[in-house]
Amino acid sequence: MRKVAIIGIGQTPVREHWDYPIRYLGVQALLAAMQDARVDTIGGLFVGNMLSGALSEQEHLGALIADYAGFSGIEAVKVEAACASGAAAMRMALMAVASGRMEVAAAIGVEKLTEYSGKFSTAALATAADADYEASIGLSFAAINALMMRRYMHEYKVNKEDFAIFPIIAHANAVHNPNAMFHHTINREDYARAKMIADPINLMDSSPIADGAAAVIIVPMDKIKKYAGKAVRVAACELATDTVGLDSREDALLLKGVQKSASKALKIAGIEAKQIQLMELHDAFSIMSVLSLENSGFCQPGRALFAANDGKYSIDGEMPVCTFGGLKGRGHPVGASGLYQIVEAVQQVRGDAPAPIQVEDVEWAMAQNIGGSGATVITTILNRINE
Amino acid sequence: MDIPRYWRLREQRYKLQGNVCAECKAYNFPPRPVCLQCKSKNMQPYQFKGNGTIYSYSTVYQAPDAFNKQVPYLVALIDLDEGPRITARLTDILDNKIEIGMPVEMVIRKIYEDGDNGPIQYGYMFRPLLKKKE
Ligand SMILES: [Zn+2]
């Protein structure tokens, strides 16, 4: 297999994009990424999306976005893996290039959620869970995460207030990301006052639904000199799965998909967890940040909240997380979030992040995209190319 | 939920019917075609007794549309005595009385009504254990 690099990135702001249909969001991100890479054709397109069929009544996004971007005729498919659809699309694009079947592949993540009633989108998002045995008896996605959070609080004797640190970090960083949905900071009082969604998960623990699209252009490493775009090496991009039903796992706090995908990614990249300088977390809910860090091996089980409250994951800490605001601050356009994470990590490695959130001298960055309550996990490691 | 789908799930919804591996005796709920423990495909139906303990729980305040009229309501993960863990609603209890580890038993309750004229769907919920185990 060939080594691959990302030579272009593109994104739309994360907003309530009432003026644009889903196809336009996808095309905007794709064309922005192609302009950044300075390429005018692509060999194939992989579109990550979860809910276009359920909400926009539009499937077949591969051909549709290829058509509207002016590339009708190329290979193009939609890739779905719930909230992990974005990084799953990138994984497919990467395999197409690594295998030698494509020279230039694009991966887009695109989602449109906000123009539908909240309850309708709540039900649609719950399709990431087990339809017969979780969603159809009344479990929202927040409720499933709440079951994990309650168990965590029970096992490690921590308080709900201890979780406030993750949304606080996310909002603090989002202030400096022009593409983020939120540009205000929050504090512990805001967290304590927040409306309960599914106890113990409140509104501040929950990432907001949003519209948006992000894209990357992927080429083989040995051809990067041919292209003008600033290249970043994809050192690893590993996908692993776990049971869809949370109840099918022996230990609800043990995310085997996270463990497998993170350990495999680190092994393939040939580095240890402590060499990772920043991590774009899948903080759909605060508890997911905690479980993602612990199961990826960045700290011992039960220690993530202590490390976070000691400053380890803040922007000036030992390993900043959610540097562009994460899902909580940047917003969570579900099937697009995985590619926003990659686009943000690429900016960090290139040194192109806005000054207040630029991590110094980044050689290694990680992004982890999680679908459902941990059933699909894709861990990506990016590496700076030293000339 | 459409009626054919609900009908298909009736053995699970009304009777907690899962299956048990004929080779290694591992229990499953919901039923699975392949044993997770030994990969055997020799699975026999098994009706769970409906007793268990609470592994985790939550009070839902913001629900999917079909359940919106019922908020707040309680959901839980329950460890069945035979082994498997099940996701279910809790009933006949206030949320400040729930504790992890509390014994519960299965009852049949109304899960939701599909509008004013649609069918009423029943299924399992769990309540605090009333009767003493023999
Ligand atoms: Zn077996």
XYZ file of C-alpha atoms and ligand atoms in Angstrom:
522
model
C 0.000 0.000 0.000
C 1.198 3.509 -0.816
C 1.591 6.174 1.857
C -0.805 9.081 1.431
C -1.015 12.783 2.204
C -3.666 15.467 2.459
C -2.836 18.351 0.130
C -5.971 20.452 0.439
C -8.704 21.238 2.957
C -12.005 23.073 2.730
C -14.936 23.825 5.009
C -18.079 25.889 5.243
C -18.776 27.733 8.487
C -20.819 25.572 10.890
C -24.165 27.339 11.080
C -27.891 27.054 10.501
C -27.513 27.269 6.729
C -31.119 27.907 5.784
C -30.079 29.427 2.442
C -28.281 26.356 1.135
C -29.486 22.837 0.289
C -27.248 19.926 1.234
C -25.738 19.637 -2.254
C -24.480 23.235 -2.153
C -22.827 22.761 1.223
C -21.009 19.705 -0.115
C -19.943 21.457 -3.315
C -18.685 24.532 -1.406
C -16.425 22.452 0.843
C -15.179 20.324 -2.061
C -14.319 23.286 -4.273
C -12.616 25.054 -1.354
C -10.471 21.963 -0.717
C -9.596 21.678 -4.417
C -8.634 25.343 -4.528
C -6.473 24.873 -1.425
C -4.815 21.838 -3.061
C -4.682 23.665 -6.384
C -6.048 20.705 -8.322
C -8.752 21.036 -10.956
C -9.849 17.419 -11.259
C -10.412 14.509 -8.903
C -10.463 10.790 -9.615
C -13.111 9.901 -7.068
C -15.391 11.314 -4.412
C -16.437 9.780 -1.076
C -19.258 11.593 0.695
C -19.726 11.022 4.429
C -23.293 11.692 5.546
C -25.737 10.168 8.008
C -29.183 11.712 7.621
C -29.731 13.141 4.145
C -32.290 10.421 3.398
C -34.208 10.762 6.658
C -34.263 14.576 6.776
C -33.629 16.086 3.333
C -35.359 13.181 1.566
C -32.243 12.960 -0.550
C -29.992 9.932 -0.792
C -27.521 9.285 -3.596
C -25.250 12.108 -2.452
C -22.175 10.715 -4.216
C -23.525 11.209 -7.710
C -25.461 14.346 -6.775
C -22.515 16.272 -5.344
C -20.180 15.058 -8.107
C -22.747 16.351 -10.628
C -23.199 19.759 -8.979
C -19.453 20.209 -8.557
C -19.083 19.658 -12.317
C -17.550 16.184 -12.166
C -20.407 14.012 -13.325
C -18.921 10.755 -14.577
C -16.360 10.156 -11.830
C -16.600 7.399 -9.237
C -18.617 8.771 -6.318
C -20.407 7.116 -3.377
C -21.934 8.027 -0.039
C -20.415 6.431 3.064
C -22.531 6.028 6.207
C -21.388 5.149 9.719
C -23.683 7.327 11.886
C -21.740 10.185 13.537
C -18.513 8.610 12.237
C -19.557 8.969 8.573
C -17.097 11.822 7.918
C -13.911 10.036 8.910
C -15.271 6.801 7.397
C -15.486 8.593 4.021
C -11.909 9.769 4.447
C -10.823 6.213 5.262
C -12.416 5.011 1.997
C -10.759 7.793 -0.021
C -7.463 6.984 1.593
C -7.738 3.280 0.741
C -8.604 4.133 -2.848
C -5.394 6.161 -3.171
C -3.212 3.853 -1.053
C -4.235 0.847 -3.151
C -3.168 2.573 -6.354
C -6.652 2.710 -7.868
C -6.872 6.516 -7.646
C -4.321 9.314 -7.883
C -6.463 12.116 -6.453
C -9.436 11.358 -4.205
C -11.707 13.722 -2.317
C -13.553 13.002 0.923
C -16.399 15.238 2.000
C -18.477 15.174 5.159
C -21.786 16.984 4.823
C -24.901 17.268 6.962
C -28.010 19.392 7.186
C -29.999 19.152 10.411
C -31.251 22.482 11.655
C -34.245 23.222 9.447
C -36.145 20.213 10.769
C -38.002 20.291 14.065
C -35.792 19.359 17.003
C -37.872 16.340 17.867
C -37.734 15.051 14.319
C -33.946 15.328 14.257
C -33.738 13.765 17.751
C -35.559 10.711 16.401
C -33.402 10.661 13.263
C -30.198 10.829 15.315
C -31.414 7.943 17.455
C -31.187 5.715 14.352
C -27.475 5.447 15.201
C -28.553 3.255 18.117
C -30.304 -0.140 18.036
C -33.702 0.628 16.502
C -35.557 -2.388 17.929
C -34.089 -2.448 21.431
C -32.973 1.104 22.264
C -34.581 3.837 20.145
C -38.075 2.352 19.806
C -38.566 1.990 23.546
C -37.822 5.676 24.162
C -34.071 6.132 24.329
C -32.750 9.270 22.721
C -29.091 9.470 21.891
C -28.542 11.708 24.909
C -30.248 9.101 27.115
C -27.817 6.404 25.980
C -24.881 8.673 26.797
C -26.527 9.514 30.116
C -26.511 5.811 31.027
C -22.743 5.787 30.448
C -22.225 9.013 32.388
C -24.274 7.849 35.391
C -22.336 4.595 35.520
C -19.039 6.496 35.284
C -20.031 8.760 38.185
C -20.996 5.669 40.197
C -17.816 3.713 39.519
C -15.326 6.541 39.976
C -17.211 8.551 42.623
C -17.056 11.804 40.669
C -19.630 14.588 40.585
C -21.573 15.913 37.675
C -19.883 19.341 38.110
C -16.480 17.758 37.391
C -17.549 17.279 33.745
C -17.961 21.043 33.191
C -14.306 21.370 32.218
C -14.796 19.770 28.779
C -17.507 22.153 27.486
C -15.573 25.047 29.053
C -12.435 24.111 27.073
C -14.468 23.604 23.889
C -16.149 27.012 24.088
C -12.909 28.789 25.030
C -11.234 27.451 21.875
C -14.257 27.951 19.589
C -14.096 31.713 20.246
C -11.011 31.836 17.992
C -12.373 29.618 15.207
C -14.211 31.780 12.655
C -16.039 28.697 11.350
C -17.377 27.665 14.769
C -21.063 27.829 15.627
C -20.461 29.408 19.044
C -18.207 32.361 19.815
C -18.890 32.794 23.514
C -17.162 31.336 26.533
C -19.041 29.496 29.271
C -18.224 29.050 32.955
C -19.071 26.665 35.786
C -22.151 28.657 36.777
C -23.551 28.381 33.229
C -22.936 24.647 33.406
C -24.636 24.308 36.794
C -27.698 26.201 35.520
C -28.051 24.378 32.192
C -31.320 22.666 31.342
C -31.373 18.900 31.896
C -31.738 16.787 28.715
C -31.343 13.265 30.097
C -30.096 13.312 33.672
C -27.129 13.620 34.334
C -26.580 15.064 30.821
C -27.528 18.711 30.510
C -27.562 21.106 27.577
C -23.912 22.096 28.191
C -22.803 18.467 27.968
C -24.446 18.163 24.556
C -22.995 19.292 21.258
C -25.434 21.348 19.165
C -26.837 20.020 15.909
C -25.709 22.151 12.972
C -25.303 22.318 9.207
C -21.946 22.206 7.499
C -19.507 20.490 5.179
C -15.767 19.861 5.275
C -13.500 18.219 2.707
C -9.966 16.973 2.103
C -7.986 16.100 -1.031
C -5.822 12.984 -0.811
C -2.859 12.017 -3.026
C 0.004 9.515 -2.767
C 2.939 10.709 -0.627
C 5.459 10.145 -3.416
C 3.566 12.554 -5.694
C 3.219 15.527 -3.332
C 5.960 17.449 -5.127
C 3.693 17.506 -8.188
C 1.084 19.553 -6.335
C 1.252 23.080 -5.017
C -0.940 22.401 -1.954
C 0.699 22.233 1.488
C 0.953 18.512 2.267
C 0.426 16.756 5.598
C 1.142 13.033 5.860
C -1.639 10.722 7.013
C 0.398 8.462 9.300
C -2.616 6.285 10.177
C -6.380 6.169 9.786
C -7.820 3.088 11.472
C -11.446 2.033 11.794
C -12.731 -0.421 14.403
C -16.222 -1.457 15.522
C -18.024 -2.503 18.679
C -21.604 -3.604 19.396
C -24.269 -1.104 18.326
C -26.332 -1.740 21.451
C -24.684 -0.328 24.570
C -26.338 -3.133 26.549
C -24.419 -5.789 24.580
C -21.096 -4.684 26.120
C -19.930 -6.246 29.343
C -18.561 -2.934 30.622
C -20.322 0.208 29.404
C -17.210 2.298 30.154
C -14.904 0.115 28.131
C -15.022 1.288 24.515
C -13.384 -1.554 22.633
C -13.780 0.241 19.307
C -11.816 3.197 20.678
C -9.155 0.929 22.148
C -8.702 -1.046 18.932
C -8.730 1.881 16.553
C -6.427 4.065 18.692
C -3.902 1.345 19.490
C -3.793 0.223 15.861
C -3.361 3.798 14.643
C -0.495 4.441 17.089
C 1.172 1.183 16.079
C 0.916 1.933 12.365
C 2.196 5.482 12.911
C 5.030 3.981 14.956
C 4.585 6.322 17.908
C 3.376 6.276 21.503
C 0.356 8.101 22.883
C 2.566 10.594 24.728
C 3.999 11.838 21.402
C 0.570 13.098 20.305
C 0.590 16.882 20.779
C -3.110 17.607 20.334
C -6.290 15.650 19.889
C -9.524 16.545 18.152
C -12.007 14.702 20.359
C -15.467 13.441 19.515
C -17.094 15.397 22.355
C -20.699 14.808 21.244
C -21.359 14.580 25.008
C -18.878 15.366 27.810
C -18.797 11.718 28.862
C -17.553 10.764 25.372
C -14.523 13.059 25.800
C -13.699 11.277 29.040
C -14.142 7.762 27.634
C -12.311 8.585 24.415
C -9.232 9.871 26.278
C -9.182 6.972 28.733
C -9.782 4.216 26.209
C -7.278 5.697 23.736
C -4.593 5.373 26.412
C -4.002 9.059 27.169
C -4.756 8.473 30.841
C -5.768 5.711 33.236
C -9.456 4.744 33.539
C -11.143 7.131 35.951
C -8.473 9.825 35.591
C -9.574 11.942 32.613
C -11.619 14.408 34.670
C -8.780 14.911 37.137
C -6.292 15.478 34.302
C -8.703 17.875 32.569
C -9.369 19.858 35.726
C -5.593 20.077 36.273
C -5.277 21.803 32.894
C -3.759 18.969 30.869
C -6.242 19.330 27.981
C -6.576 23.120 27.885
C -5.092 24.999 24.940
C -1.896 25.789 26.905
C -1.815 22.334 28.531
C 0.228 19.216 27.921
C -2.122 17.854 25.218
C -4.790 20.331 24.100
C -8.091 18.852 22.910
C -10.890 20.277 20.747
C -8.508 23.035 19.659
C -11.031 24.565 17.231
C -13.934 24.112 19.642
C -14.726 20.425 19.184
C -18.242 19.210 18.513
C -19.505 21.269 21.459
C -18.108 24.651 20.400
C -17.621 24.329 16.640
C -20.920 22.470 16.348
C -21.846 18.908 15.362
C -23.044 18.602 11.773
C -23.157 14.876 12.395
C -21.838 13.210 9.230
C -19.490 16.147 8.611
C -17.905 16.326 12.078
C -15.252 13.693 11.355
C -13.930 15.721 8.447
C -14.047 18.996 10.382
C -11.806 17.291 12.934
C -9.332 16.273 10.199
C -9.414 19.705 8.539
C -8.699 21.318 11.923
C -5.885 18.903 12.762
C -4.349 19.595 9.319
C -4.353 23.333 10.089
C -2.583 22.639 13.383
C 0.114 20.522 11.695
C 0.611 23.091 8.940
C 0.864 25.866 11.520
C -2.119 27.621 9.917
C -4.422 27.745 12.963
C -5.498 31.159 14.326
C -2.740 32.347 16.706
C -4.551 31.933 20.066
C -5.374 28.280 19.351
C -2.249 27.308 17.388
C -0.410 24.576 19.270
C 3.342 25.103 19.082
C 5.509 23.128 16.708
C 3.060 20.315 15.931
C 4.619 17.184 14.549
C 1.892 14.701 15.533
C -1.856 15.319 15.826
C -4.738 12.892 16.394
C -8.423 13.079 15.495
C -10.963 10.543 16.685
C -14.442 10.281 15.187
C -16.981 8.115 17.048
C -20.275 6.769 15.702
C -23.164 5.886 17.998
C -22.161 5.106 21.571
C -18.821 3.816 20.277
C -19.870 1.269 17.644
C -17.733 2.795 14.874
C -14.484 4.547 15.718
C -11.928 6.033 13.337
C -8.651 7.299 14.737
C -6.504 9.379 12.400
C -2.917 10.437 13.072
C -1.402 13.274 11.046
C 2.312 13.915 10.757
C 4.190 17.017 9.664
C 6.377 16.583 6.585
C 9.798 17.973 7.380
C 11.417 19.203 4.194
C -43.369 1.733 14.755
C -45.276 -0.094 12.033
C -47.483 -3.002 13.045
C -45.604 -5.750 11.144
C -42.389 -4.716 12.854
C -44.038 -4.703 16.255
C -45.673 -8.059 15.579
C -42.278 -9.478 14.622
C -40.907 -8.361 18.001
C -43.855 -9.646 20.057
C -42.002 -12.537 21.686
C -39.341 -10.138 22.880
C -41.631 -7.262 23.853
C -44.197 -9.331 25.764
C -42.198 -12.323 26.991
C -38.537 -11.311 27.069
C -37.720 -14.151 24.743
C -34.046 -14.359 23.877
C -31.943 -17.430 23.240
C -29.336 -19.650 24.815
C -26.382 -21.333 23.183
C -26.812 -25.110 23.154
C -23.028 -25.576 23.213
C -21.770 -23.209 25.923
C -25.002 -22.091 27.656
C -24.411 -18.369 27.097
C -27.670 -16.385 27.205
C -28.635 -13.595 24.806
C -31.197 -10.870 24.848
C -32.152 -9.925 22.172
C -31.749 -13.319 20.465
C -28.677 -13.646 18.269
C -28.043 -15.974 15.321
C -24.442 -16.652 16.389
C -23.161 -17.224 19.948
C -20.829 -14.399 20.955
C -18.851 -16.682 23.251
C -18.211 -19.799 21.157
C -19.501 -18.812 17.650
C -21.928 -21.757 17.657
C -25.040 -21.364 15.511
C -26.945 -23.890 17.598
C -29.135 -21.428 19.513
C -32.315 -22.378 21.409
C -35.157 -20.014 22.374
C -35.165 -19.020 26.030
C -37.692 -16.973 27.971
C -35.991 -14.805 30.586
C -37.464 -14.833 34.090
C -37.558 -11.044 34.132
C -35.557 -10.441 37.296
C -32.443 -8.326 37.449
C -30.620 -5.371 38.972
C -30.084 -1.800 37.814
C -26.671 -1.189 36.186
C -27.329 2.448 35.257
C -30.302 4.791 34.768
C -31.391 8.200 33.497
C -34.416 10.483 33.578
C -35.275 11.637 30.058
C -36.522 15.243 29.767
C -36.083 15.795 26.035
C -37.429 12.868 24.029
C -37.940 11.779 20.435
C -41.341 12.882 19.091
C -43.209 9.639 19.738
C -42.364 9.825 23.457
C -42.664 13.551 23.967
C -45.983 13.401 25.815
C -44.487 11.086 28.423
C -41.522 13.178 29.660
C -40.008 12.989 32.150
C -39.586 9.218 32.101
C -36.996 6.762 33.348
C -34.709 4.515 31.345
C -32.150 2.015 32.590
C -29.652 -0.678 31.812
C -30.635 -3.805 33.732
C -28.473 -6.852 34.407
C -30.799 -9.853 34.070
C -30.189 -12.665 36.550
C -29.290 -15.030 33.687
C -26.465 -12.727 32.536
C -27.379 -10.424 29.645
C -27.902 -6.701 30.109
C -31.071 -5.145 28.707
C -32.131 -1.568 27.949
C -35.598 -0.801 29.324
C -37.869 1.804 30.830
C -38.431 1.893 34.603
C -41.903 2.294 36.060
C -43.662 2.540 39.432
C -40.761 4.427 41.016
C -39.569 8.020 41.499
C -36.138 8.923 40.199
C -34.836 9.935 43.626
C -35.544 6.421 44.907
C -33.476 4.614 42.289
C -30.099 3.165 43.115
C -27.593 1.286 41.041
C -27.746 -2.352 42.135
C -31.444 -2.181 43.066
C -33.399 -5.396 42.261
C -36.147 -4.996 39.653
C -38.668 -7.186 37.861
C -40.291 -7.076 34.448
C -43.865 -5.922 33.914
C -45.895 -5.168 30.780
C -46.804 -1.533 30.292
C -47.923 0.809 27.545
C -44.796 1.965 25.694
C -46.568 4.580 23.576
C -49.668 5.472 21.605
C -49.322 6.215 17.942
C -51.523 9.334 17.906
C -55.224 9.381 18.843
C -56.278 6.742 16.324
C -53.116 4.662 15.968
C -52.392 1.412 17.766
C -51.261 1.359 21.383
C -47.975 -0.459 21.792
C -47.202 -2.478 24.878
C -43.954 -3.981 26.018
C -41.590 -4.680 28.884
C -40.688 -2.194 31.569
C -39.073 -2.895 34.929
C -40.258 -1.938 38.412
C -38.747 -2.382 41.892
C -38.962 -6.019 42.930
C -42.191 -6.558 44.857
C -42.417 -10.273 45.434
C -39.747 -12.211 47.276
C -37.702 -14.544 45.142
C -38.280 -18.189 45.996
Zn -21.865 -20.586 22.816
